[in-house]
Short mmCIF file of C-alpha atoms in Angstrom, two decimals:
data_model
loop_
_atom_site.label_atom_id
_atom_site.label_comp_id
_atom_site.label_asym_id
_atom_site.label_seq_id
_atom_site.Cartn_x
_atom_site.Cartn_y
_atom_site.Cartn_z
CA MET A 216 0.03 -0.19 -0.01
CA THR A 217 1.35 3.59 -0.80
CA GLU A 218 2.26 5.69 2.07
CA THR A 219 0.02 8.64 2.94
CA TYR A 220 2.00 11.50 4.27
CA ARG A 221 0.89 14.06 6.64
CA LEU A 222 1.77 17.62 5.86
CA HIS A 223 1.55 20.31 8.76
CA TYR A 224 1.31 23.45 6.80
CA ALA A 225 0.12 26.96 6.74
CA PRO A 226 -1.08 28.75 3.42
CA ASP A 227 1.82 30.47 1.49
CA ASN A 228 4.33 29.39 4.04
CA ALA A 229 7.56 27.12 3.33
CA SER A 230 4.95 24.23 3.47
CA LEU A 231 4.08 25.18 -0.04
CA ILE A 232 7.37 24.06 -1.26
CA ILE A 233 6.65 20.54 0.16
CA ARG A 234 3.11 20.66 -1.09
CA LEU A 235 4.53 21.25 -4.71
CA ALA A 236 6.82 18.30 -4.30
CA LEU A 237 4.12 15.90 -3.10
CA GLU A 238 2.02 17.06 -5.99
CA GLU A 239 4.68 16.76 -8.65
CA LEU A 240 5.49 13.34 -7.38
CA GLY A 241 1.78 12.12 -7.40
CA LEU A 242 1.91 11.09 -3.65
CA PRO A 243 -1.16 10.60 -1.38
CA TYR A 244 -1.00 12.89 1.55
CA SER A 245 -3.19 14.83 4.16
CA CYS A 246 -2.92 18.18 5.51
CA VAL A 247 -2.98 19.58 9.01
CA LEU A 248 -3.41 23.45 9.37
CA VAL A 249 -0.92 25.26 11.67
CA ASP A 250 -2.81 28.37 12.70
CA ARG A 251 0.11 30.81 12.85
CA ALA A 252 -2.35 33.68 13.99
CA ALA A 253 -2.97 31.68 17.14
CA ALA A 254 0.77 30.62 17.39
CA ALA A 255 0.01 27.02 17.06
CA HIS A 256 3.53 26.51 15.75
CA LYS A 257 4.85 27.52 19.27
CA THR A 258 2.54 25.21 21.15
CA PRO A 259 3.89 22.11 23.02
CA ALA A 260 2.23 19.74 20.55
CA TYR A 261 3.90 21.27 17.62
CA LEU A 262 7.14 21.78 19.25
CA ALA A 263 7.25 17.95 20.06
CA LEU A 264 7.12 17.59 16.19
CA ASN A 265 9.60 20.36 15.39
CA PRO A 266 11.50 21.83 18.42
CA ASN A 267 12.32 24.96 16.24
CA GLY A 268 8.74 25.79 15.94
CA LEU A 269 8.89 26.39 12.04
CA ILE A 270 6.62 25.15 9.24
CA PRO A 271 6.57 22.83 7.60
CA VAL A 272 6.61 19.37 9.25
CA LEU A 273 6.13 16.06 7.38
CA GLU A 274 4.81 12.93 9.01
CA THR A 275 6.03 9.71 7.52
CA SER A 276 6.06 5.91 8.50
CA GLU A 277 9.89 6.50 9.09
CA GLY A 278 9.52 9.28 11.59
CA VAL A 279 8.86 13.13 11.60
CA MET A 280 10.76 15.32 9.09
CA PHE A 281 11.34 18.99 9.30
CA GLU A 282 13.52 21.59 7.55
CA THR A 283 12.26 22.18 3.97
CA GLY A 284 15.58 21.21 2.18
CA ALA A 285 15.77 17.99 4.12
CA ILE A 286 12.12 16.99 3.45
CA LEU A 287 12.62 17.85 -0.39
CA LEU A 288 15.84 15.78 -0.69
CA TRP A 289 14.22 12.83 1.31
CA LEU A 290 11.27 12.83 -0.86
CA ALA A 291 13.15 12.89 -3.88
CA ASP A 292 15.47 10.10 -2.91
CA ARG A 293 12.79 7.82 -1.50
CA HIS A 294 10.62 8.48 -4.72
CA GLY A 295 13.27 8.55 -7.48
CA ARG A 296 12.49 11.95 -9.04
CA LEU A 297 13.26 15.57 -8.72
CA ALA A 298 16.99 14.73 -7.76
CA PRO A 299 19.86 13.10 -9.75
CA PRO A 300 20.38 9.63 -8.36
CA ILE A 301 22.89 9.09 -5.40
CA GLN A 302 25.57 7.68 -7.73
CA SER A 303 25.04 10.18 -10.55
CA PRO A 304 27.84 12.58 -11.52
CA GLU A 305 25.38 15.50 -11.23
CA ARG A 306 24.50 14.60 -7.59
CA GLY A 307 27.24 16.82 -6.10
CA ASP A 308 26.17 19.91 -8.03
CA PHE A 309 22.52 19.30 -7.14
CA LEU A 310 23.22 18.93 -3.50
CA LYS A 311 25.30 22.22 -3.34
CA TRP A 312 22.69 24.34 -5.02
CA LEU A 313 19.84 22.84 -2.98
CA PHE A 314 21.74 23.81 0.10
CA PHE A 315 22.56 27.21 -1.45
CA LEU A 316 18.76 27.80 -1.57
CA ALA A 317 18.05 26.41 1.83
CA ASN A 318 21.01 27.96 3.81
CA THR A 319 21.77 31.24 1.80
CA LEU A 320 18.79 32.52 -0.21
CA HIS A 321 16.03 31.42 1.98
CA PRO A 322 17.53 32.87 5.13
CA ALA A 323 18.17 36.16 3.41
CA LEU A 324 14.56 36.28 2.74
CA ARG A 325 13.67 35.72 6.29
CA MET A 326 16.09 38.50 7.49
CA THR A 327 14.38 40.83 5.02
CA PHE A 328 10.79 40.03 6.21
CA TYR A 329 11.43 39.57 9.99
CA PRO A 330 14.45 41.82 10.70
CA SER A 331 13.17 42.44 14.26
CA GLN A 332 14.08 38.80 14.95
CA TYR A 333 17.71 39.53 14.08
CA VAL A 334 18.34 43.24 15.21
CA GLY A 335 15.45 43.85 17.57
CA GLU A 336 12.91 46.48 17.52
CA ASP A 337 15.44 49.61 16.45
CA GLN A 338 13.66 50.73 13.19
CA SER A 339 16.91 52.23 11.89
CA ALA A 340 18.82 48.80 12.37
CA GLN A 341 15.92 47.01 10.70
CA GLU A 342 16.11 49.11 7.68
CA LYS A 343 19.69 48.76 7.47
CA LEU A 344 19.55 44.94 7.64
CA ARG A 345 16.65 44.85 4.90
CA ARG A 346 18.73 47.22 2.71
CA HIS A 347 21.84 44.97 2.99
CA MET A 348 19.97 41.83 2.52
CA GLN A 349 18.13 42.85 -0.35
CA GLY A 350 21.43 43.61 -2.10
CA GLU A 351 22.52 40.27 -1.16
CA ILE A 352 19.33 38.52 -2.55
CA ALA A 353 19.88 40.44 -5.99
CA ARG A 354 23.55 39.15 -5.89
CA HIS A 355 22.20 35.49 -5.13
CA LEU A 356 19.60 35.86 -8.07
CA ASP A 357 22.48 36.97 -10.45
CA THR A 358 24.46 33.85 -9.37
CA LEU A 359 21.26 31.61 -10.11
CA GLU A 360 20.59 33.25 -13.46
CA GLY A 361 24.19 32.53 -14.42
CA LEU A 362 23.80 29.01 -13.34
CA ALA A 363 20.69 28.59 -15.51
CA ALA A 364 22.71 29.95 -18.33
CA SER A 365 25.76 27.74 -17.90
CA ASP A 366 24.09 24.67 -16.76
CA PRO A 367 20.49 24.45 -18.12
CA ALA A 368 20.02 20.86 -17.20
CA LEU A 369 20.50 21.66 -13.63
CA LEU A 370 18.44 24.64 -13.00
CA CYS A 371 15.20 25.87 -15.06
CA ALA A 372 15.32 22.64 -17.12
CA PRO A 373 12.47 21.28 -19.03
CA GLU A 374 12.27 18.51 -16.66
CA MET A 375 11.31 19.73 -13.11
CA SER A 376 13.59 19.26 -10.27
CA ALA A 377 13.53 19.97 -6.57
CA LEU A 378 15.53 23.05 -7.23
CA ASP A 379 12.74 24.72 -9.23
CA LEU A 380 10.09 23.73 -6.81
CA TYR A 381 12.22 25.46 -3.99
CA LEU A 382 13.31 28.59 -6.02
CA GLY A 383 9.69 29.22 -7.40
CA PRO A 384 8.05 30.09 -4.06
CA LEU A 385 10.89 32.02 -2.95
CA LEU A 386 10.75 34.20 -6.00
CA ARG A 387 7.12 34.61 -5.28
CA TRP A 388 7.73 35.87 -1.75
CA MET A 389 10.34 38.34 -2.92
CA VAL A 390 7.36 40.61 -4.28
CA PHE A 391 5.89 40.82 -0.77
CA TYR A 392 9.00 41.46 1.32
CA PRO A 393 9.24 45.29 1.98
CA ALA A 394 12.01 47.47 0.89
CA PRO A 395 13.54 50.04 3.28
CA GLN A 396 10.70 52.62 4.19
CA GLY A 397 8.04 49.87 3.48
CA GLY A 398 8.11 50.02 -0.43
CA THR A 399 7.69 46.67 -2.19
CA ASP A 400 9.02 47.78 -5.58
CA TRP A 401 12.64 46.70 -5.20
CA PHE A 402 12.08 43.21 -6.89
CA SER A 403 10.88 42.38 -10.36
CA ILE A 404 11.45 38.88 -11.76
CA LYS A 405 11.70 40.15 -15.05
CA LYS A 406 15.27 41.52 -14.23
CA TRP A 407 16.37 37.83 -14.42
CA SER A 408 15.06 36.54 -17.80
CA ARG A 409 15.85 32.74 -17.43
CA LEU A 410 14.36 32.71 -13.69
CA HIS A 411 11.43 34.42 -15.21
CA ASP A 412 11.01 31.76 -18.00
CA MET A 413 11.32 29.13 -15.28
CA VAL A 414 8.64 30.39 -13.10
CA THR A 415 6.25 31.00 -16.08
CA ARG A 416 6.73 27.20 -17.17
CA LEU A 417 6.17 26.26 -13.64
CA GLU A 418 2.81 27.89 -13.41
CA SER A 419 1.60 25.42 -16.06
CA ARG A 420 2.50 22.32 -14.04
CA GLY A 421 -0.32 20.25 -12.35
CA CYS A 422 1.47 20.61 -9.08
CA VAL A 423 1.15 24.45 -9.08
CA ILE A 424 -2.48 24.19 -10.35
CA ALA A 425 -3.35 21.96 -7.33
CA ALA A 426 -1.57 24.51 -4.93
CA ILE A 427 -3.32 27.40 -6.45
CA ARG A 428 -6.61 25.79 -5.80
CA ALA A 429 -5.66 24.55 -2.22
CA GLU A 430 -4.06 27.81 -1.16
CA GLY A 431 -5.85 30.68 -2.90
CA LEU A 432 -2.45 31.93 -4.69
CA GLY A 433 -3.90 33.42 -7.91
CA LYS A 434 -3.39 32.48 -11.60
CA THR A 435 0.21 33.60 -11.75
CA PRO A 436 1.58 32.84 -8.40
CA PHE A 437 5.07 33.19 -9.43
CA SER A 438 5.43 35.62 -12.44
CA ALA A 439 2.83 38.01 -11.19
CA PRO A 440 1.98 37.31 -7.63
CA ILE A 441 -0.96 38.67 -5.45
CA TYR A 442 -1.33 38.03 -1.91
CA ALA A 443 -2.81 34.63 -1.23
CA THR A 444 -6.65 34.37 -0.37
CA PRO A 445 -6.76 30.74 1.14
CA PRO A 446 -9.87 29.01 2.01
CA GLU A 447 -8.98 29.08 5.56
CA GLY A 448 -9.29 32.92 5.35
CA SER A 449 -5.61 33.81 6.30
CA ALA A 450 -2.26 33.25 4.66
CA THR A 451 -0.73 33.46 8.30
#
């Protein structure tokens, strides 16, 4: 019997990345809503699943998984898609860029969106951190654009990989991450043509169509995002 996974999620959070992978792999799964507005991710019950209090969590027959990159890699290896096989010569390159997304680009977004968690309540310090991290993000996207040009089989390839499924939502959220002084016009995906082409193709995938329906993401969630209007009534 095929295993049914249990995804602890909040709409338009990092759990979206795992939903996309589950849908792309055609795997059966159920969802458990984590009510962020009620701080459900900080309750003892949730912390027993993920002591870091972050979303997502994936319950499996082999135990509880957390950390977005780890879940993606585990699913890809277990189900034989979305990543090069372990013995493949392409495996090393895939791993280093997966960890680049998880350990470099994704945290840069968090620092931009939640600066108070890193520098406290000083508004000047928050704006300084945002400004610095947005410059870093632009530099990281330049790097990824160059990767897509030099190794098109690795990133933005016609055959979807875990890298694309991770990067698409990160690019979506950049539209909503405020610039210093509260503006949101610091970022446009069209500045990076290959990444723009990738997210446009991604939007036609069945996994994205399913996520649009489940989380109220709008018709163009990556190329021209709007704020989510999920059935639950809140994206947080």
